[in-house]
Amino acid sequence: MDTLKSTTGASVPLESVLCTEELKRRPSRPPDYQAENKALLALAQELTNSPGSVLQRLVDIALELCRGHSAGISLLEEDGPPGGLSPGGTHFRWHAVAGQWAPLVWNTTTPRDDGPCGTVLDRNITLLFSNAHRYYAQFTGVHPLLVEGLLVPFHVNGQAVGTVWVIAHDETRKFDAEDQRLLESLATFAATAYQGRLSISAQAKANQDLQAEIVERQRAEEALREADRRKSEFLAMLAHELRNPLAPIRNALQILRLTPWDGKTGQPAMDMMERQVGQVVGLVDDLLDVNRISRGKIELRIGQVELASIVNHAVEAARQHCESMGHELTVTLPPKPVYLNGDPIRLAQVVGNLLNNACKFTDKGGRIWLTVEREGEQAIIRVWDNGIGIAADQLRRIFEMFAQVDTSLERTHTGLGIGLTLVKNLVEMHGGTVEADSAGVGQGSEFVVRLPILVETPKPPPESTVSAPTPTTARRILVVDDDEDSAESLAMLLKLTGNETHTAYDGLEAVEAAATLRPDVVLLDIGLPKLNGYEAARKIREQPWSKGMGLVALTGWGQDEDRQKSREAGFNGHLVKPVDHAALMKLLADSGAG
Ligand code: ADP
């Protein structure tokens, strides 16, 4: 960009190039209102038809009506690339030029404080200049010369922000009071037109913003409706999924009630109950996980783990499902151990989910393969089946929350559509990826998990992730739960395993019973009437006799923050309901007492 730079250093005073008084002295030609009206009408039409070129039209008219050799409009703006009008700007930009100077300097700016325009704005009046180059050095090299220049200020929103000007490049043209009147009238028009343009574009911008906001609101509303629809669908599905295992549990209970008690006949019914309870617990766990994921609250317990042992664990857990479907499962592990930094339970959950899906979505007597390989610095876990397959347009969608290919009532598969969401999130939290592939419906499916591995082999051999329940010695145990059935059944179970048990049903009763019975272990629910579990635990811990007493929280809340809270209240164990029997036995064995 080419800027008319000033090197003022003028040797003459400013007043010597100003001759505004001449306007009054010179004989003035009579106004030609007809020509002026015609010109203003043309301008008004231009404004309506093509507002973008109204300033150019205006200077063309100024040139013609004032019979100048050049005419133009300069507006203040900041220095730099073309920007918007800036009343406090440091430079003038020629927004429209006509006549001999038209080819001269386009897209240029001149400094505000070093030109006739600046002087006009300083004084905020019309000024007539003669041979401006004698004072303003920026005109020194400019040809044709500014021999006489009439400049009037123009105002936008009451502020002088530019000038409209006509120039004579030789002595043949002298401006008079009529030129001043004409140019001032045109400047007023220019200001109005410009202001109009500004408000039109502001209006257009406001309209655009409004439209964008409407679209955004519509989108948000649609998303809310969709979320609501999904939620209703999900609740219906959840009710259905919970009913499924509850029905056989109720049947099994009836069987037990009707069959004369002996271990043998009751065994299948009890096995069935155990399986179905396991299914409900799995569902609730998945639900809690998915809720944690959507709140970004899942925490990994990262350690150095060996992949094959994790995979074996998951395979063992899924084997029964596989066998019940008559599937043949082939597992291929890498010849050498592959180590990674990960959470063993979560990684087993990933593999387990993929295996269970392969079992579910493969017709009875199908085949499932699981391979673990090392590829460079990645471990690749592949689970594939010869099952029902997945249509190409569903391959991405199935990883979304609650997404299922078949949501019909007649569907034969169980599930809530959250397993793959969990898989994807857990794998990504480990820095890995998961992809689904299928040649189409009926063609089987393949899931590939890639996880970064530890390149160096860790020093100590990793511990087994599964720990066998430890046998326990007889204890005096106080079970506290406001749900009497829960308290009684747990007490009964503990009695059957050789312990002395007592029950209490609220927090105050718990503290009193602890004081009189001095149990070895108190299994204490948290949500209790009268005194909640935390308060009851604190009260017990205040007593010297509670030293060495095991206090175990029994609660539906199992996140890290819940465990932290129970620790702070004085608990030395934390179990999540429904309590896993093996975990309880281990905790009793580990607890200090006895
Ligand atoms: P769910 O199994 O509870 O329906 P998931 O999130 O685990 O939920 O899976 C989502 C959907 O992906 C399933 O409903 C099913 O349509 C499809 N899917 C998952 N695994 C397979 C597989 N191995 N073969 C065919 N379809 C599958």
Short mmCIF file of N, CA and C and ligand atoms in Angstrom, two decimals, residues 353-354 357-362 385 387-390 398-400 403-406 411 414-421 444-447, ligand 1:
data_model
loop_
_atom_site.label_atom_id
_atom_site.label_comp_id
_atom_site.label_asym_id
_atom_site.label_seq_id
_atom_site.Cartn_x
_atom_site.Cartn_y
_atom_site.Cartn_z
N ASN A 353 -16.84 -56.74 27.65
CA ASN A 353 -17.98 -56.19 26.90
C ASN A 353 -17.97 -56.66 25.46
N LEU A 354 -16.78 -56.66 24.84
CA LEU A 354 -16.70 -57.06 23.43
C LEU A 354 -17.02 -58.55 23.29
N ASN A 357 -20.77 -59.08 23.79
CA ASN A 357 -21.51 -58.67 22.59
C ASN A 357 -21.38 -59.73 21.49
N ALA A 358 -20.15 -60.25 21.32
CA ALA A 358 -19.94 -61.28 20.29
C ALA A 358 -20.84 -62.48 20.58
N CYS A 359 -20.96 -62.85 21.88
CA CYS A 359 -21.83 -63.97 22.25
C CYS A 359 -23.28 -63.64 21.93
N LYS A 360 -23.69 -62.41 22.34
CA LYS A 360 -25.09 -62.01 22.19
C LYS A 360 -25.53 -61.93 20.74
N PHE A 361 -24.64 -61.36 19.92
CA PHE A 361 -25.05 -61.06 18.54
C PHE A 361 -24.59 -62.12 17.54
N THR A 362 -24.40 -63.35 18.06
CA THR A 362 -24.07 -64.48 17.18
C THR A 362 -25.09 -65.58 17.48
N ASP A 385 -16.51 -62.32 15.28
CA ASP A 385 -17.48 -63.42 15.36
C ASP A 385 -18.08 -63.67 13.99
N GLY A 387 -21.32 -63.76 13.59
CA GLY A 387 -22.70 -63.50 13.97
C GLY A 387 -23.49 -62.65 12.99
N ILE A 388 -24.44 -61.89 13.55
CA ILE A 388 -25.44 -61.20 12.72
C ILE A 388 -24.87 -60.03 11.91
N GLY A 389 -23.65 -59.60 12.26
CA GLY A 389 -23.02 -58.54 11.48
C GLY A 389 -23.67 -57.17 11.72
N ILE A 390 -23.07 -56.15 11.11
CA ILE A 390 -23.55 -54.77 11.32
C ILE A 390 -23.58 -54.07 9.96
N ILE A 398 -22.96 -47.15 16.56
CA ILE A 398 -23.11 -48.08 17.68
C ILE A 398 -22.27 -47.69 18.91
N PHE A 399 -21.29 -46.79 18.72
CA PHE A 399 -20.50 -46.37 19.87
C PHE A 399 -21.16 -45.23 20.63
N GLU A 400 -22.26 -44.70 20.07
CA GLU A 400 -22.94 -43.59 20.76
C GLU A 400 -23.76 -44.15 21.92
N ALA A 403 -27.16 -46.28 21.74
CA ALA A 403 -27.41 -46.66 20.34
C ALA A 403 -27.46 -48.19 20.22
N GLN A 404 -28.50 -48.66 19.58
CA GLN A 404 -28.64 -50.10 19.31
C GLN A 404 -29.18 -50.25 17.91
N VAL A 405 -28.74 -51.27 17.20
CA VAL A 405 -29.23 -51.44 15.83
C VAL A 405 -30.68 -51.90 15.87
N ASP A 406 -30.96 -52.87 16.73
CA ASP A 406 -32.32 -53.40 16.80
C ASP A 406 -32.97 -52.92 18.09
N ARG A 411 -37.02 -57.94 19.67
CA ARG A 411 -35.59 -58.28 19.64
C ARG A 411 -35.28 -59.33 20.70
N THR A 414 -30.54 -58.76 24.91
CA THR A 414 -30.72 -57.88 26.07
C THR A 414 -29.68 -56.77 25.98
N GLY A 415 -29.86 -55.72 26.76
CA GLY A 415 -28.85 -54.66 26.79
C GLY A 415 -29.48 -53.29 26.71
N LEU A 416 -28.68 -52.28 27.13
CA LEU A 416 -29.18 -50.91 27.17
C LEU A 416 -28.52 -50.01 26.13
N GLY A 417 -27.60 -50.57 25.38
CA GLY A 417 -26.91 -49.74 24.38
C GLY A 417 -25.87 -48.83 24.99
N ILE A 418 -25.26 -49.27 26.11
CA ILE A 418 -24.22 -48.42 26.69
C ILE A 418 -22.85 -49.11 26.74
N GLY A 419 -22.85 -50.42 26.46
CA GLY A 419 -21.59 -51.17 26.57
C GLY A 419 -20.49 -50.61 25.68
N LEU A 420 -20.82 -50.33 24.42
CA LEU A 420 -19.77 -49.86 23.51
C LEU A 420 -19.36 -48.41 23.82
N THR A 421 -20.31 -47.63 24.37
CA THR A 421 -19.94 -46.27 24.79
C THR A 421 -18.88 -46.37 25.88
N GLY A 444 -20.97 -61.37 10.19
CA GLY A 444 -20.07 -61.31 11.35
C GLY A 444 -19.54 -59.90 11.57
N SER A 445 -18.93 -59.70 12.75
CA SER A 445 -18.42 -58.36 13.09
C SER A 445 -17.04 -58.50 13.70
N GLU A 446 -16.28 -57.43 13.56
CA GLU A 446 -14.94 -57.43 14.17
C GLU A 446 -14.75 -56.13 14.93
N PHE A 447 -14.21 -56.23 16.13
CA PHE A 447 -13.87 -55.04 16.92
C PHE A 447 -12.37 -55.06 17.18
P1 ADP B 1 -26.07 -53.40 23.91
O1 ADP B 1 -25.24 -54.62 23.68
O2 ADP B 1 -26.51 -53.22 25.32
O3 ADP B 1 -27.19 -53.23 22.95
P2 ADP B 1 -23.67 -51.98 23.13
O4 ADP B 1 -23.32 -50.53 23.30
O5 ADP B 1 -22.75 -52.98 23.71
O6 ADP B 1 -25.13 -52.12 23.70
O7 ADP B 1 -23.82 -52.26 21.58
C1 ADP B 1 -24.58 -51.38 20.80
C2 ADP B 1 -25.13 -52.07 19.58
O8 ADP B 1 -24.06 -52.43 18.70
C3 ADP B 1 -25.85 -53.35 19.89
O9 ADP B 1 -27.20 -53.13 20.29
C4 ADP B 1 -25.75 -54.06 18.53
O10 ADP B 1 -26.76 -53.58 17.68
C5 ADP B 1 -24.39 -53.62 17.98
N1 ADP B 1 -23.34 -54.61 18.25
C6 ADP B 1 -22.41 -54.61 19.22
N2 ADP B 1 -21.58 -55.68 19.13
C7 ADP B 1 -21.99 -56.39 18.05
C8 ADP B 1 -21.55 -57.62 17.43
N3 ADP B 1 -20.51 -58.31 17.88
N4 ADP B 1 -22.24 -58.02 16.33
C9 ADP B 1 -23.30 -57.33 15.86
N5 ADP B 1 -23.76 -56.18 16.40
C10 ADP B 1 -23.12 -55.72 17.48
#
